[in-house]
Coordinates of C-alpha atoms in Angstrom, one line a residue:
X1457 CA 0.0 0.1 0.0
X1458 CA 2.9 2.4 0.8
X1459 CA 4.6 1.6 -2.4
X1460 CA 1.3 2.2 -4.4
X1461 CA 0.8 5.5 -2.8
X1462 CA 4.3 6.6 -3.7
X1463 CA 3.7 5.7 -7.3
X1464 CA 0.4 7.7 -7.3
X1465 CA 2.2 10.9 -5.8
X1466 CA 4.9 10.5 -8.5
X1467 CA 2.3 10.4 -11.3
X1468 CA 0.6 13.6 -9.9
X1469 CA 3.8 15.5 -9.5
X1470 CA 4.1 16.6 -13.2
X1471 CA 0.6 18.0 -13.1
X1472 CA 1.3 20.1 -10.1
X1473 CA 4.5 21.4 -11.6
X1474 CA 2.8 22.3 -14.7
X1475 CA 0.2 24.3 -12.9
X1476 CA 2.8 26.2 -10.9
X1477 CA 4.9 27.2 -13.9
X1478 CA 4.3 30.0 -16.4
X1479 CA 5.0 28.3 -19.7
X1480 CA 5.1 30.2 -23.0
X1481 CA 2.2 29.8 -25.3
X1482 CA 2.6 27.7 -28.5
X1483 CA 3.5 29.7 -31.6
X1484 CA 0.9 30.3 -34.1
X1485 CA 1.0 29.0 -37.7
X1486 CA 1.9 25.6 -39.1
X1487 CA 4.7 23.8 -37.4
X1488 CA 8.2 24.0 -38.9
X1489 CA 7.8 27.6 -40.1
X1490 CA 9.4 30.5 -38.3
X1491 CA 7.0 33.2 -37.0
X1492 CA 7.4 36.7 -35.7
X1493 CA 7.5 35.4 -32.1
X1494 CA 10.3 32.9 -32.9
X1495 CA 12.8 35.6 -33.5
X1496 CA 14.4 34.9 -30.0
X1497 CA 14.5 31.2 -30.2
X1498 CA 17.5 29.6 -28.7
X1499 CA 19.1 26.2 -29.3
X1500 CA 16.9 23.6 -31.0
X1501 CA 14.1 26.1 -31.6
X1502 CA 13.4 26.6 -27.9
X1503 CA 12.3 30.2 -26.9
X1504 CA 14.8 31.5 -24.2
X1505 CA 12.6 34.5 -23.5
X1506 CA 9.6 33.4 -21.5
X1507 CA 7.8 36.7 -21.4
X1508 CA 8.7 38.7 -24.5
X1509 CA 8.3 42.6 -24.2
X1510 CA 5.2 44.1 -25.7
X1511 CA 5.7 45.8 -29.1
X1512 CA 6.1 49.5 -28.9
X1513 CA 3.0 51.6 -29.5
X1514 CA 2.3 52.7 -33.0
X1515 CA 3.1 56.3 -33.6
X1516 CA 0.2 58.6 -34.0
X1517 CA -0.8 59.4 -37.6
X1518 CA 0.2 62.9 -38.8
X1519 CA -2.5 65.5 -38.5
X1520 CA -4.1 66.2 -41.8
X1521 CA -3.5 69.7 -43.5
X1522 CA -5.4 72.4 -41.7
X1523 CA -6.8 70.2 -38.9
X1524 CA -4.7 71.7 -35.9
X1525 CA -5.6 75.3 -36.9
X1526 CA -9.2 74.6 -38.0
X1527 CA -10.9 76.0 -34.7
X1528 CA -8.7 79.1 -35.0
X1529 CA -9.7 79.7 -38.7
X1530 CA -13.3 79.0 -38.0
X1531 CA -13.3 81.6 -35.2
X1532 CA -11.7 84.1 -37.6
X1533 CA -14.4 83.3 -40.3
X1534 CA -17.3 83.5 -37.8
X1535 CA -18.1 87.2 -38.7
X1536 CA -17.3 86.9 -42.3
X1537 CA -19.8 88.3 -44.7
X1538 CA -20.7 86.8 -48.1
X1539 CA -19.2 88.3 -51.1
X1540 CA -20.6 91.7 -52.0
X1541 CA -22.7 92.4 -55.1
X1542 CA -21.3 94.8 -57.5
X1543 CA -23.2 97.5 -59.3
X1544 CA -22.8 97.1 -63.0
X1545 CA -23.4 100.9 -63.4
X1546 CA -20.1 101.5 -61.7
X1547 CA -17.0 101.2 -63.7
X1548 CA -15.2 98.0 -63.1
X1549 CA -11.8 99.7 -63.0
X1550 CA -12.9 101.2 -59.6
X1551 CA -13.4 97.8 -58.3
X1552 CA -10.0 96.6 -59.6
X1553 CA -8.5 99.6 -57.7
X1554 CA -10.3 98.6 -54.6
X1555 CA -9.0 95.1 -54.9
X1556 CA -5.4 96.3 -55.3
X1557 CA -5.8 98.2 -52.0
X1558 CA -6.9 95.0 -50.3
X1559 CA -4.0 93.1 -51.8
X1560 CA -1.6 95.7 -50.4
X1561 CA -3.1 95.3 -46.9
X1562 CA -2.6 91.5 -47.2
X1563 CA 1.1 92.1 -48.1
X1564 CA 1.5 94.4 -45.1
X1565 CA -0.1 92.1 -42.6
X1566 CA 2.0 89.2 -44.0
X1567 CA 5.2 91.1 -43.7
X1568 CA 4.5 92.0 -40.1
X1569 CA 3.8 88.3 -39.2
X1570 CA 0.2 89.1 -38.5
X1571 CA -1.2 85.8 -39.7
X1572 CA -4.8 86.3 -38.4
X1573 CA -5.2 89.7 -40.0
X1574 CA -3.5 88.4 -43.2
X1575 CA -5.8 85.5 -43.3
X1576 CA -8.9 87.6 -43.0
X1577 CA -7.8 90.1 -45.6
X1578 CA -6.5 87.4 -47.9
X1579 CA -9.9 85.6 -48.0
X1580 CA -11.7 88.8 -48.6
X1581 CA -9.5 89.5 -51.6
X1582 CA -9.9 86.0 -52.9
X1583 CA -13.6 86.0 -52.6
X1584 CA -13.9 89.4 -54.2
X1585 CA -11.7 88.5 -57.1
X1586 CA -13.1 85.1 -57.8
X1587 CA -16.9 85.6 -56.9
X1588 CA -17.9 89.2 -57.0
X1589 CA -15.8 90.6 -60.0
X1590 CA -16.6 87.9 -62.6
X1591 CA -20.4 88.8 -62.1
X1592 CA -19.8 92.4 -63.3
X1593 CA -21.0 92.8 -66.9
X1594 CA -17.7 94.4 -68.0
X1595 CA -15.6 91.6 -66.6
X1596 CA -15.1 90.0 -70.1
X1597 CA -14.9 93.3 -72.0
X1598 CA -12.4 93.1 -74.9
X1599 CA -11.1 96.7 -74.1
X1600 CA -7.4 96.5 -73.9
X1601 CA -7.2 98.2 -70.5
X1602 CA -9.9 96.0 -69.0
X1603 CA -8.2 93.0 -70.3
X1604 CA -4.9 94.0 -68.7
X1605 CA -6.6 94.7 -65.4
X1606 CA -8.4 91.4 -65.4
X1607 CA -5.3 89.3 -66.1
X1608 CA -3.4 91.2 -63.3
X1609 CA -6.2 90.5 -60.9
X1610 CA -6.3 86.9 -61.8
X1611 CA -2.5 86.5 -61.1
X1612 CA -2.9 88.3 -58.0
X1613 CA -5.7 86.0 -56.9
X1614 CA -3.5 83.0 -57.5
X1615 CA -0.6 84.5 -55.5
X1616 CA -2.9 85.4 -52.6
X1617 CA -4.4 81.9 -52.6
X1618 CA -0.9 80.3 -52.4
X1619 CA -0.3 82.7 -49.6
X1620 CA -3.4 81.6 -47.8
X1621 CA -2.2 78.0 -48.0
X1622 CA 1.1 78.9 -46.5
X1623 CA -0.6 80.8 -43.8
X1624 CA -2.5 77.7 -42.9
X1625 CA 0.6 75.6 -42.7
X1626 CA 2.2 78.0 -40.3
X1627 CA -0.9 78.2 -38.2
X1628 CA -0.9 74.4 -37.9
X1629 CA 2.7 74.5 -36.7
X1630 CA 1.9 77.2 -34.2
X1631 CA -1.2 75.4 -32.9
X1632 CA 0.8 72.1 -32.5
X1633 CA 3.5 74.0 -30.6
X1634 CA 0.9 75.6 -28.4
X1635 CA -0.6 72.2 -27.5
X1636 CA 2.9 70.9 -26.6
X1637 CA 3.6 74.0 -24.4
X1638 CA 0.1 73.6 -22.8
X1639 CA 0.7 70.0 -22.1
X1640 CA 4.0 70.8 -20.5
X1641 CA 2.5 73.5 -18.5
X1642 CA -0.3 71.4 -17.2
X1643 CA 2.2 68.6 -16.3
X1644 CA 4.3 71.0 -14.3
X1645 CA 1.2 72.4 -12.7
X1646 CA 0.1 69.0 -11.7
X1647 CA 3.5 68.2 -10.3
X1648 CA 3.6 71.4 -8.3
X1649 CA 0.1 70.8 -6.9
X1650 CA 1.2 67.2 -5.9
X1651 CA 4.4 68.7 -4.2
X1652 CA 2.2 71.1 -2.4
X1653 CA -0.2 68.4 -1.2
X1654 CA 2.7 66.3 0.0
X1655 CA 4.2 69.1 1.8
X1656 CA 0.9 70.1 3.5
X1657 CA 0.3 66.4 4.6
X1658 CA 3.8 66.3 5.9
X1659 CA 3.3 69.6 8.0
X1660 CA 0.1 68.4 9.2
X1661 CA 1.4 65.1 10.3
X1662 CA 4.3 66.9 12.1
X1663 CA 1.8 69.2 13.7
X1664 CA -0.3 66.5 15.0
X1665 CA 2.8 64.5 16.3
X1666 CA 3.9 67.6 18.1
X1667 CA 0.5 68.0 19.7
X1668 CA 0.5 64.4 20.8
X1669 CA 3.9 64.6 22.3
X1670 CA 3.3 67.7 24.1
X1671 CA 0.1 66.2 25.7
X1672 CA 1.9 63.0 26.8
X1673 CA 0.0 60.7 24.6
X1674 CA 3.3 59.7 23.0
X1675 CA 3.8 57.4 25.9
X1676 CA 0.7 55.4 24.9
X1677 CA 2.6 53.9 21.9
X1678 CA 5.3 52.5 24.1
X1679 CA 4.2 48.8 24.2
X1680 CA 7.2 47.7 26.3
X1681 CA 6.1 49.8 29.2
X1682 CA 4.6 47.6 31.9
X1683 CA 2.3 50.5 32.9
X1684 CA 0.6 50.8 29.6
X1685 CA -2.9 52.3 29.7
X1686 CA -5.9 50.5 28.3
X1687 CA -8.2 51.9 25.5
X1688 CA -10.4 53.7 27.9
X1689 CA -7.5 55.5 29.4
X1690 CA -6.4 56.7 25.9
X1691 CA -9.9 58.0 25.1
X1692 CA -9.9 59.9 28.3
X1693 CA -6.7 61.7 27.5
X1694 CA -7.9 62.3 23.9
X1695 CA -11.2 63.9 25.2
X1696 CA -9.2 66.1 27.5
X1697 CA -7.6 67.9 24.6
X1698 CA -11.1 69.3 23.4
X1699 CA -13.3 71.6 25.5
X1700 CA -16.7 70.4 26.4
X1701 CA -18.2 73.7 27.5
X1702 CA -17.2 77.2 26.3
X1703 CA -17.6 78.6 29.8
X1704 CA -14.6 76.8 31.2
X1705 CA -11.0 76.4 29.9
X1706 CA -9.6 73.1 28.8
X1707 CA -7.6 72.6 31.9
X1708 CA -10.6 73.0 34.3
X1709 CA -13.0 70.4 33.0
X1710 CA -12.4 67.2 31.2
X1711 CA -15.2 64.8 30.0
X1712 CA -14.4 61.5 31.5
X1713 CA -15.3 58.4 29.7
X1714 CA -16.2 55.3 32.0
X1715 CA -13.4 52.9 32.2
X1716 CA -13.8 49.3 31.4
X1717 CA -13.2 46.7 34.1
X1718 CA -9.7 45.8 34.4
X1719 CA -8.5 42.8 32.6
X1720 CA -5.4 41.4 31.2
X1721 CA -4.5 43.1 27.9
X1722 CA -5.0 40.8 25.1
X1723 CA -3.3 40.9 21.6
X1724 CA -6.4 42.3 20.0
X1725 CA -6.5 45.4 22.4
X1726 CA -3.3 46.7 20.8
X1727 CA -5.3 47.2 17.7
X1728 CA -7.2 50.5 17.9
X1729 CA -10.9 50.2 17.2
X1730 CA -12.7 52.7 15.1
X1731 CA -13.3 56.2 16.8
X1732 CA -16.8 56.8 18.3
X1733 CA -19.2 59.0 16.4
X1734 CA -18.8 62.9 16.9
X1735 CA -20.4 64.3 20.0
X1736 CA -23.5 66.5 19.8
X1737 CA -22.9 70.2 20.3
X1738 CA -23.5 71.5 23.7
X1739 CA -26.3 74.0 24.6
X1740 CA -25.8 77.5 23.4
X1741 CA -24.9 79.8 26.3
X1742 CA -24.6 83.5 26.5
X1743 CA -21.0 83.6 25.3
X1744 CA -21.9 81.3 22.4
X1745 CA -24.7 83.7 21.4
X1746 CA -22.1 86.4 21.4
X1747 CA -19.9 84.3 19.4
X1748 CA -22.6 83.7 16.8
X1749 CA -23.6 87.4 16.7
X1750 CA -20.1 88.8 16.3
X1751 CA -18.8 89.8 12.9
X1752 CA -15.9 87.3 12.9
X1753 CA -15.8 84.1 14.8
X1754 CA -12.0 84.0 14.3
X1755 CA -11.5 87.3 16.1
X1756 CA -13.5 86.0 19.1
X1757 CA -11.3 82.9 19.2
X1758 CA -8.2 85.1 19.0
X1759 CA -9.4 87.3 21.9
X1760 CA -9.7 84.2 24.1
X1761 CA -6.2 83.1 23.3
X1762 CA -7.3 80.4 20.9
X1763 CA -5.4 79.8 17.6
X1764 CA -7.8 79.2 14.6
X1765 CA -6.8 76.2 12.4
X1766 CA -8.4 77.7 9.3
X1767 CA -7.7 81.0 7.8
X1768 CA -10.2 83.8 8.2
X1769 CA -12.8 84.0 5.3
X1770 CA -12.9 87.1 3.3
X1771 CA -15.6 89.7 4.1
X1772 CA -18.4 90.6 1.8
X1773 CA -16.9 94.0 1.0
X1774 CA -13.7 92.3 -0.1
X1775 CA -15.6 90.0 -2.4
X1776 CA -17.7 92.7 -3.8
X1777 CA -14.9 95.1 -4.4
X1778 CA -12.9 92.3 -6.2
X1779 CA -15.6 92.0 -8.8
X1780 CA -15.4 95.8 -9.5
X1781 CA -11.7 96.1 -9.5
X1782 CA -10.2 96.6 -13.0
X1783 CA -6.6 97.1 -12.2
X1784 CA -4.1 94.1 -11.8
X1785 CA -3.5 92.9 -8.2
X1786 CA 0.1 94.0 -8.4
X1787 CA -0.7 97.8 -8.7
X1788 CA 0.3 99.8 -5.6
X1789 CA -2.4 101.8 -3.6
X1790 CA -0.9 105.0 -5.1
X1791 CA -1.4 103.7 -8.6
X1792 CA -4.9 102.6 -7.9
X1793 CA -5.7 106.1 -6.5
X1794 CA -4.2 107.7 -9.6
X1795 CA -6.1 105.5 -12.0
X1796 CA -9.4 106.3 -10.1
X1797 CA -8.6 110.0 -10.4
X1798 CA -8.0 109.6 -14.2
X1799 CA -11.3 107.7 -14.7
X1800 CA -13.3 110.6 -13.1
X1801 CA -11.7 113.1 -15.7
X1802 CA -13.7 113.6 -18.9
X1803 CA -11.8 112.1 -22.0
X1804 CA -10.3 114.5 -24.6
X1805 CA -12.6 113.3 -27.3
X1806 CA -15.6 114.1 -25.1
X1807 CA -14.3 117.6 -24.6
X1808 CA -13.7 118.5 -28.2
X1809 CA -16.0 116.3 -30.3
X1810 CA -19.9 116.4 -29.7
X1811 CA -21.8 113.2 -29.6
X1812 CA -23.3 112.4 -33.0
X1813 CA -27.0 112.9 -33.4
X1814 CA -29.1 109.7 -33.2
X1815 CA -29.9 108.3 -36.6
X1816 CA -33.3 107.3 -37.6
X1817 CA -33.6 103.7 -38.7
X1818 CA -34.2 103.3 -42.4
X1819 CA -37.2 101.2 -41.9
X1820 CA -38.8 104.0 -39.9
X1821 CA -38.0 106.4 -42.7
X1822 CA -39.6 104.0 -45.3
X1823 CA -42.9 104.1 -43.4
X1824 CA -42.8 107.9 -43.0
X1825 CA -42.2 108.6 -46.7
X1826 CA -44.9 106.1 -47.6
X1827 CA -47.4 108.0 -45.5
X1828 CA -46.3 111.3 -46.9
X1829 CA -46.6 110.0 -50.4
X1830 CA -50.0 108.7 -49.8
X1831 CA -51.1 112.1 -48.3
X1832 CA -49.9 114.0 -51.3
X1833 CA -51.6 111.6 -53.8
X1834 CA -54.9 112.2 -51.9
X1835 CA -54.4 115.8 -52.2
X1836 CA -53.6 115.6 -56.0
X1837 CA -50.1 117.1 -55.5
X1838 CA -48.8 113.9 -57.0
X1839 CA -50.4 112.1 -59.8
X1840 CA -49.2 108.7 -61.3
X1841 CA -49.8 108.0 -65.0
X1842 CA -49.4 104.9 -66.8
X1843 CA -47.5 104.5 -70.1
X1844 CA -48.2 102.1 -72.8
X1845 CA -45.2 99.9 -72.6
X1846 CA -42.1 99.0 -70.5
X1847 CA -38.5 98.0 -71.2
X1848 CA -38.0 94.5 -72.5
X1849 CA -41.7 94.1 -73.5
X1850 CA -40.6 93.0 -77.1
X1851 CA -37.8 90.8 -76.1
X1852 CA -39.8 87.6 -76.9
X1853 CA -41.9 88.7 -79.9
X1854 CA -39.3 90.8 -81.7
X1855 CA -35.7 90.5 -80.4
X1856 CA -34.6 93.3 -82.7
X1857 CA -36.4 95.7 -80.5
X1858 CA -35.4 94.3 -77.2
X1859 CA -34.8 97.0 -74.7
X1860 CA -34.1 94.8 -71.6
X1861 CA -31.8 96.6 -69.1
X1862 CA -31.8 99.5 -71.5
X1863 CA -32.6 102.2 -69.0
X1864 CA -29.0 103.7 -69.3
X1865 CA -30.0 104.6 -73.0
X1866 CA -33.8 105.2 -72.4
X1867 CA -33.3 107.9 -69.7
X1868 CA -31.0 110.2 -71.6
X1869 CA -32.9 109.8 -74.7
X1870 CA -36.1 111.0 -72.8
X1871 CA -34.1 113.9 -71.5
X1872 CA -32.6 114.8 -75.0
X1873 CA -36.2 114.6 -76.6
X1874 CA -37.6 116.8 -73.7
X1875 CA -34.9 119.7 -74.0
X1876 CA -34.1 119.5 -77.8
X1877 CA -37.0 118.2 -79.8
X1878 CA -36.0 120.1 -83.1
X1879 CA -32.6 118.4 -83.1
X1880 CA -34.3 115.1 -82.6
X1881 CA -36.5 115.5 -85.6
X1882 CA -33.4 116.2 -87.8
X1883 CA -31.9 112.8 -87.0
X1884 CA -34.0 110.7 -89.2
X1885 CA -31.5 107.9 -89.4
X1886 CA -32.4 107.0 -85.8
X1887 CA -36.2 106.7 -86.5
X1888 CA -37.0 103.1 -87.0
X1889 CA -40.6 103.8 -87.7
X1890 CA -42.2 106.4 -89.9
X1891 CA -44.9 106.9 -87.2
X1892 CA -42.4 108.5 -84.9
X1893 CA -42.0 111.6 -87.4
X1894 CA -45.6 112.5 -86.8
X1895 CA -45.4 112.0 -83.1
X1896 CA -42.3 114.1 -82.9
X1897 CA -44.2 117.3 -83.5
X1898 CA -46.0 116.8 -80.2
X1899 CA -42.9 116.4 -78.0
X1900 CA -42.7 120.0 -77.3
X1901 CA -46.2 120.2 -75.9
X1902 CA -47.4 122.1 -72.9
X1903 CA -46.5 119.2 -70.5
X1904 CA -43.1 118.4 -72.1
X1905 CA -42.5 115.2 -74.0
X1906 CA -45.5 113.2 -74.7
X1907 CA -46.3 109.7 -73.5
X1908 CA -46.3 108.4 -76.9
X1909 CA -42.9 109.7 -77.6
X1910 CA -41.7 108.0 -74.5
X1911 CA -43.2 104.8 -75.7
X1912 CA -41.4 105.0 -79.0
X1913 CA -38.1 105.6 -77.2
X1914 CA -38.6 102.4 -75.2
X1915 CA -39.7 100.2 -78.0
X1916 CA -38.2 101.7 -81.2
X1917 CA -35.3 104.1 -80.5
X1918 CA -33.4 102.6 -77.6
X1919 CA -33.0 99.0 -78.9
X1920 CA -30.7 99.8 -81.9
X1921 CA -28.5 102.0 -79.8
X1922 CA -28.3 99.4 -77.1
X1923 CA -27.1 96.7 -79.5
X1924 CA -24.6 99.1 -81.1
X1925 CA -23.0 100.1 -77.7
X1926 CA -22.9 96.6 -76.3
X1927 CA -21.3 95.2 -79.4
X1928 CA -18.7 98.0 -79.3
X1929 CA -17.8 97.2 -75.7
X1930 CA -18.0 93.4 -76.0
X1931 CA -20.8 93.0 -73.6
X1932 CA -23.5 90.3 -73.5
X1933 CA -27.2 90.8 -74.8
X1934 CA -28.8 92.0 -71.7
X1935 CA -25.7 93.7 -70.0
X1936 CA -26.1 96.9 -68.2
X1937 CA -24.1 99.7 -69.7
X1938 CA -22.2 102.3 -67.6
X1939 CA -23.6 105.8 -68.1
X1940 CA -20.4 107.3 -69.2
X1941 CA -20.1 104.9 -72.0
X1942 CA -23.7 105.7 -73.2
X1943 CA -23.0 109.5 -72.9
X1944 CA -19.9 109.2 -75.0
X1945 CA -21.8 107.4 -77.7
X1946 CA -24.7 109.9 -77.6
X1947 CA -22.4 112.8 -77.8
X1948 CA -20.4 111.4 -80.7
X1949 CA -23.6 110.7 -82.6
X1950 CA -24.8 114.3 -81.9
X1951 CA -28.0 113.0 -80.1
X1952 CA -27.2 114.6 -76.8
X1953 CA -25.3 117.9 -77.4
X1954 CA -22.4 118.6 -75.1
X1955 CA -23.1 122.3 -74.9
X1956 CA -26.5 121.4 -73.2
X1957 CA -24.8 119.6 -70.3
X1958 CA -25.2 121.4 -66.9
X1959 CA -23.3 119.2 -64.4
X1960 CA -23.1 116.0 -62.5
X1961 CA -23.5 115.3 -58.8
X1962 CA -23.6 112.5 -56.5
X1963 CA -23.3 110.9 -53.1
X1964 CA -25.7 109.7 -50.4
X1965 CA -29.3 109.8 -51.8
X1966 CA -30.6 109.9 -48.2
X1967 CA -28.5 113.1 -47.4
X1968 CA -30.4 116.1 -48.0
X1969 CA -27.2 118.2 -48.7
X1970 CA -26.3 115.7 -51.5
X1971 CA -29.6 115.6 -53.0
X1972 CA -29.9 119.4 -52.9
X1973 CA -27.2 119.7 -55.4
X1974 CA -29.4 117.8 -58.0
X1975 CA -32.4 119.8 -57.0
X1976 CA -30.7 123.1 -57.4
X1977 CA -29.6 122.3 -60.9
X1978 CA -33.1 121.2 -61.9
X1979 CA -34.6 124.4 -60.5
X1980 CA -32.1 126.9 -62.0
X1981 CA -30.8 125.0 -65.0
X1982 CA -27.2 125.7 -64.0
X1983 CA -24.6 124.5 -61.6
X1984 CA -23.5 126.3 -58.3
X1985 CA -26.7 128.2 -57.6
X1986 CA -27.9 128.7 -54.0
X1987 CA -30.2 126.0 -53.0
X1988 CA -31.9 127.9 -50.3
X1989 CA -32.8 130.7 -52.6
X1990 CA -34.1 128.3 -55.1
X1991 CA -36.4 126.6 -52.7
X1992 CA -37.6 130.0 -51.5
X1993 CA -38.5 131.0 -55.0
X1994 CA -40.4 127.7 -55.5
X1995 CA -42.3 128.3 -52.4
X1996 CA -43.8 131.4 -53.8
X1997 CA -44.7 129.8 -57.2
X1998 CA -41.7 131.3 -59.0
X1999 CA -39.8 129.1 -61.6
X2000 CA -37.5 130.0 -64.3
X2001 CA -39.1 129.2 -67.7
X2002 CA -36.5 126.7 -68.9
X2003 CA -36.8 123.0 -69.7
X2004 CA -34.3 120.9 -67.7
X2005 CA -33.9 117.2 -67.5
X2006 CA -31.8 114.7 -65.4
X2007 CA -30.8 111.2 -65.6
X2008 CA -30.7 109.7 -62.0
X2009 CA -28.6 106.5 -61.7
X2010 CA -29.5 104.6 -58.4
X2011 CA -29.5 100.9 -57.6
X2012 CA -28.5 99.7 -61.0
X2013 CA -31.4 101.5 -62.6
X2014 CA -31.8 104.9 -64.4
X2015 CA -34.9 107.2 -64.3
X2016 CA -35.5 110.5 -65.9
X2017 CA -36.7 113.8 -64.0
X2018 CA -38.1 116.4 -66.2
X2019 CA -38.7 120.1 -65.2
X2020 CA -41.7 121.3 -67.1
X2021 CA -42.3 125.1 -67.0
X2022 CA -45.9 126.2 -67.3
X2023 CA -45.4 129.9 -67.1
X2024 CA -46.4 132.3 -64.3
X2025 CA -43.6 131.0 -62.4
X2026 CA -45.2 127.4 -62.1
X2027 CA -43.3 124.3 -62.8
X2028 CA -44.2 120.6 -62.8
X2029 CA -41.7 117.9 -62.2
X2030 CA -42.2 114.5 -63.9
X2031 CA -40.5 111.3 -62.9
X2032 CA -40.3 108.7 -65.8
X2033 CA -39.5 105.1 -64.9
X2034 CA -39.3 102.5 -67.8
X2035 CA -39.7 99.6 -65.5
X2036 CA -43.2 98.0 -65.1
X2037 CA -45.0 99.2 -61.9
X2038 CA -47.8 97.6 -59.9
X2039 CA -49.4 101.0 -59.4
X2040 CA -49.8 101.3 -63.2
X2041 CA -50.9 97.8 -64.0
X2042 CA -47.5 96.4 -65.0
X2043 CA -46.4 99.0 -67.4
X2044 CA -43.9 102.0 -67.2
X2045 CA -45.0 105.0 -65.1
X2046 CA -44.9 108.8 -65.2
X2047 CA -45.4 110.5 -61.8
X2048 CA -46.0 114.2 -61.9
X2049 CA -45.2 116.5 -58.9
X2050 CA -46.9 119.9 -59.0
X2051 CA -44.3 121.6 -56.8
X2052 CA -40.8 121.2 -55.5
X2053 CA -41.8 119.9 -52.1
X2054 CA -43.7 117.0 -53.6
X2055 CA -40.7 116.1 -55.8
X2056 CA -38.5 115.9 -52.7
X2057 CA -40.9 113.6 -51.0
X2058 CA -41.2 111.5 -54.2
X2059 CA -37.5 111.1 -54.5
X2060 CA -37.1 110.1 -50.8
X2061 CA -39.9 107.6 -51.1
X2062 CA -38.4 106.2 -54.4
X2063 CA -34.9 105.9 -52.9
X2064 CA -36.0 104.2 -49.6
X2065 CA -38.3 101.8 -51.5
X2066 CA -35.4 100.3 -53.5
X2067 CA -33.5 99.1 -50.3
X2068 CA -33.7 95.3 -49.5
X2069 CA -33.5 94.0 -46.0
X2070 CA -29.8 93.5 -46.2
X2071 CA -29.4 97.1 -47.4
X2072 CA -31.4 98.4 -44.5
X2073 CA -29.2 96.5 -42.0
X2074 CA -26.0 97.9 -43.7
X2075 CA -27.4 101.5 -43.6
X2076 CA -28.3 101.3 -39.9
X2077 CA -24.8 99.8 -39.1
X2078 CA -22.7 102.0 -41.3
X2079 CA -22.3 105.7 -41.6
X2080 CA -21.7 107.2 -45.1
X2081 CA -18.1 107.1 -46.2
X2082 CA -17.1 108.8 -49.4
X2083 CA -14.1 106.5 -49.7
X2084 CA -16.4 103.5 -49.8
X2085 CA -19.2 105.0 -52.0
X2086 CA -18.8 102.4 -54.6
X2087 CA -19.8 99.7 -52.1
X2088 CA -22.6 101.6 -50.4
X2089 CA -26.2 100.9 -51.5
X2090 CA -27.0 104.6 -51.0
X2091 CA -24.8 106.0 -53.7
X2092 CA -26.3 107.8 -56.6
X2093 CA -25.3 109.9 -59.6
X2094 CA -27.2 112.6 -61.4
X2095 CA -26.6 114.1 -64.8
X2096 CA -28.4 117.3 -65.7
X2097 CA -29.0 119.0 -69.1
X2098 CA -30.9 122.1 -69.9
X2099 CA -32.1 123.9 -73.1

């Protein structure tokens, strides 16, 4: 039996040894072929490294182009506005000049290393050159000068685009460096906080040990002393360290914990049991009420000789003043007093520059002008008459006489017919219909150019001139034509005599001072007259007997304003608009004002009614600037001729 048991133990021994040893796992793959884990195999293919080290972590993939700086660039583009819409009636060379100024700003910011500003200005130039400029009707004009400007702008746009890509690369590097620096800073901050915590724990441990040694409790830990105290004695001495009543000092009264019956100290008694739950607070006495009613409990403790373990909390005044303090904490009291004195002094700008007057919102002005216009219509001071056609009416039925977007030609032709009808009758080569010759005799009627003559200008006379000028300038079929190009052609063809030209004015159409220049030339038929005197004469029904006409260019449309003298110092003012109007049943309109005040109200209503919602927001947010007039929706131009 003993021999059988020994054999059984010998059979069980390999199983126990196998369980207690950490054997390497079998290599993967078919046998006989080396694997990646067999690189450290020893003699006869046995692996000498039982626990091979783990492979190193794979390096992080490189950040994609623009990813590190994407939040930074998105913040810069947060307030970016969409590309502006250009006016086709403004010469495109002015827009090229504005683009050149933006390009120079981009270069200046780039040279100074101001990447954020350069990025904003560069994007502004790129969007303006690639989105806004190509929509101008003169962008593809075959004029040599315009072709040169276009090619130069395209090269500049490519250069700025490459510069923006380079800026993004530099921004990526900067953001990566910022992340590394921030990670190092957080690491050092965490290590410093950890050191402070360890130092605080060490100081608190030393303080507690000192308190224990000074109270004699240190002897409690001496297990070799034969007179060691039991657990009850230890608790008695611990309770003696804390006051039980605020009326008596610590040394006078000690709360005694009943002692346990004496017994032989066992091995388990040397292991301290958990401390008992905290004792309930004692009843509040008179001194305790005084303590609660005092402004600072810490000061009360200090007055009784006690040392608080926690710092005194800040007062309410300190907290409140901290929220109002604007200077840095390092400033001295003298510096703070000096800053406070400077803040009480009025600023130099407040002393010399008066506050600007509050501006009326444009939407309020629109409602006011609409009410005034309705009132004048009810009193018959303003009358709206319908014409028999409108520009573009024959575009589908007879493309040869298509006058779409022909207001730049229609308006000066109406003015020319109004002030110089005899000259218009002599230009028979411009009459595309024999009927116009008969109607031309009525162009100098009592009320100026007749409605039938205006209809013939829109449908018959303007289309051939439009086709000729557009073909000469290399414009598309329905492109708007800049007024100066139309005037040059009309002067060259002796349709609009140069000696009848009075002057040109422009500016903010909502500014009465700017509009008064146009009104003055209409009233007096000459430039540089006194506006106040002219308005005074008109108020007493005096008007110079002279036909005057103006072409008003505003919001990519041109209208005609005709002064019609009736005699006895009375004048009418007609506004001819070739666009279809809902007030006239979808045809062109002729609005008659029977005095100068009515004309001013009509012009204000007409101007304010052309503003879109985005224009209204722009006007309310921006004051008129002559340097930015080509981009302002309020800009207008007026050309005046007189007989």
